[in-house]
Amino acid sequence: MADLTLDHVSKFFDDDGSKVVAVDDASVTIEDGEFLVLVGPSGCGKSTTLRMIAGLETVSEGQIRLGDDRMDNKPPRDRDIAMVFQSYALYPHMSVRGNMRFGLEESTDMADGEIDSLVEETAEMLGIDDLLGRKPGELSGGQQQRVALGRAIVRDPEVFLMDEPLSNLDAKLRSQMRTELQRLQEDLGVTTVYVTHDQTEAMTMGDRIAILNDGELQQVATPLEAYHRPANRFVAGFIGEPSMNFFQMEVHGDTLADDSFTYSLSPESEDAVSGSEHVTLGIRPEDVELVADGSADHTYETTVDVVEPMGNENAVYLDFGDESRFVATVGGMRRVEAGETVYAHIPEDAVHLFDASSGDALKNRSLESVELAEPEPQA
Amino acid sequence: MSVRDDIADQLGVDLEGFDPIRVVLYGTLVGLVAFYLSPLESGLMTALKTEAEFATSPPFVPPTADGFTLEPFSVAIDTLASAILNSIMLAVPATILSALLGSFAAYGLTNFEWRGQLGVVTLFIAGIFIPYQAVLIPLSRLWAIVNTKELLAPILDITLFSVQVPVLGTVELATHPHYASIINLIITHAAYGIPITTLLFRSYYKKLSTEMLEAARLDGASAFTVYRRIVLPLSTPMFAVTLIYQFTQIWNDLLFALVIIPSGSGPAAVATIALNELTGGIIQTFNTQMAGAFVAALPTLLVYILFGDKFAKGVAGEA
């Protein structure tokens, strides 16, 4: 068992003579037993990265190492990895048993009986032992998904690679499999790289998440770190649902201004933005408070445009009276009607500031007011 | 009450669901079936008649009790037996070879990426459109230069073949030196069949899931193992298509056989050539000709029956 290292890995494709950069100088070390989620919008290079680790794509520049072993020049079969594909990629003419045996038959010298007992053991663990005699075509999507997982697990590889394995399942099954997959990975302790575009999966499953955009690694951090301390505007906007609200502001000394409102800054924030003329102010919807009157600082009169009730909470789309809209989430029991005038409080300690041109975070929200999840020690 | 119900009552039948357009449609269809089957029916009836009966009755009328005979069939079988065995010895290996090689080629041309691939595919496609006639002279020159019998002498003495057939006794298949030309014919047909079989397999292999083949590679399988354990078993429907298509082509071929088998007829003749021996000289014996045609067509029919359901799947593009 060893760490998986991506060392300045790049991938270029040749598109009729012009060079297309799919992955640009990505470096990350995935620790032994870690669950890393690669997340990003479609076309960001996350699948290409995974395929380079698998050996299905060549590495244009840089190295991939497992421990101290360089593996980017080895063929896929010698890399000791197992991959779960989005389409499951089961062999349709083989039974479930045949599908799960295949890898062991091809990559090891194990005796038939040994293979069979391993397959049966794994099938039992996944609850598919009664399906061993069936063909993939006779299974439901969820069952096929389990077989695909079983096929990877039974090989006991150094690294699991998963390419959006849950995206073909319906919503309910997906959340169920999400938990199960996480539990499995914890039990097996196998280093896992998991690709998804679904930020819920990214937030809930990974030990760490790596956010990619346009082939560039934006941030590698724990899910909460990425959520509360995003490295840049892209990460801030990508993680979280509904997305963070952004306002393009001009810096005037200790205040920020745009066409609709002005925002006064604390001395600390003023320091952070001192070098920039234009900044982006970001605020998460749940940090926007709807208050009764507009007398306090950082409180603005707004009109409710649309309310999206979700049961547990309401997403309230607010309007400064012109085109600039932003979202606030309030408790599900709170009644807000479209057309109503409300006062939105944008607390200073929850505000993120980003450089308008580079997008880099200048100041992230303060975490002092965030409650710790750890329970109080019992007296 | 409508007019239709009135009529129904008077006739005492239920006309529910009766549709005049349907009657016309079925009438036309039955007519078309009769039209298309009539040559076959006439052929069969002719083959079951004596020559005298044939001369006095229209071809499609079944034979009378006096005019009925199975003799044309026994004559045809006697005359064609060894030629049909030759044809089987030709068509079976040539069909299997061209299907198998086409499948290999398609796998290499479709599921792998390499430089210059498209050029090779283009050559294969161009190969389909070369007419038989255009290659006749080079082909006969080639087989005049290559002495297959001598080339194969160290591994195979092809004059020694003889086959025991239960009904017909010993059939000396290969005591004639020209028998080597059957091997020439096998190679020619296999080669000529490869472009079309490759194209058929290629269109089929394009639809195979790339992820599945990648999964097999990650599972530790080599390119050839992926072919043997994944691609080949999944190609059964397409094999049915190519086997039927190639078998029919090769079995019915006359042109290559005439050119490559030097004596034209003789012990090495294939069924299509031997059919000519049933014409009966100056007086045309239509009954033996018809019986011969049926006997010669039987193997292709059998192949269709054996692989028919797989053929249908392959044509429909099911995996």
Short mmCIF file of C-alpha atoms in Angstrom, two decimals, chain A residues 104 176 190 309 332 349 374:
data_model
loop_
_atom_site.label_atom_id
_atom_site.label_comp_id
_atom_site.label_asym_id
_atom_site.label_seq_id
_atom_site.Cartn_x
_atom_site.Cartn_y
_atom_site.Cartn_z
CA LEU A 104 -8.64 -12.69 -11.41
CA GLN A 176 -28.24 5.00 -0.76
CA VAL A 190 -8.17 1.13 -0.56
CA PRO A 309 -40.14 26.15 -1.23
CA GLY A 332 -38.95 26.17 5.67
CA ASP A 349 -18.13 38.15 8.95
CA GLU A 374 -18.12 18.41 18.40
#
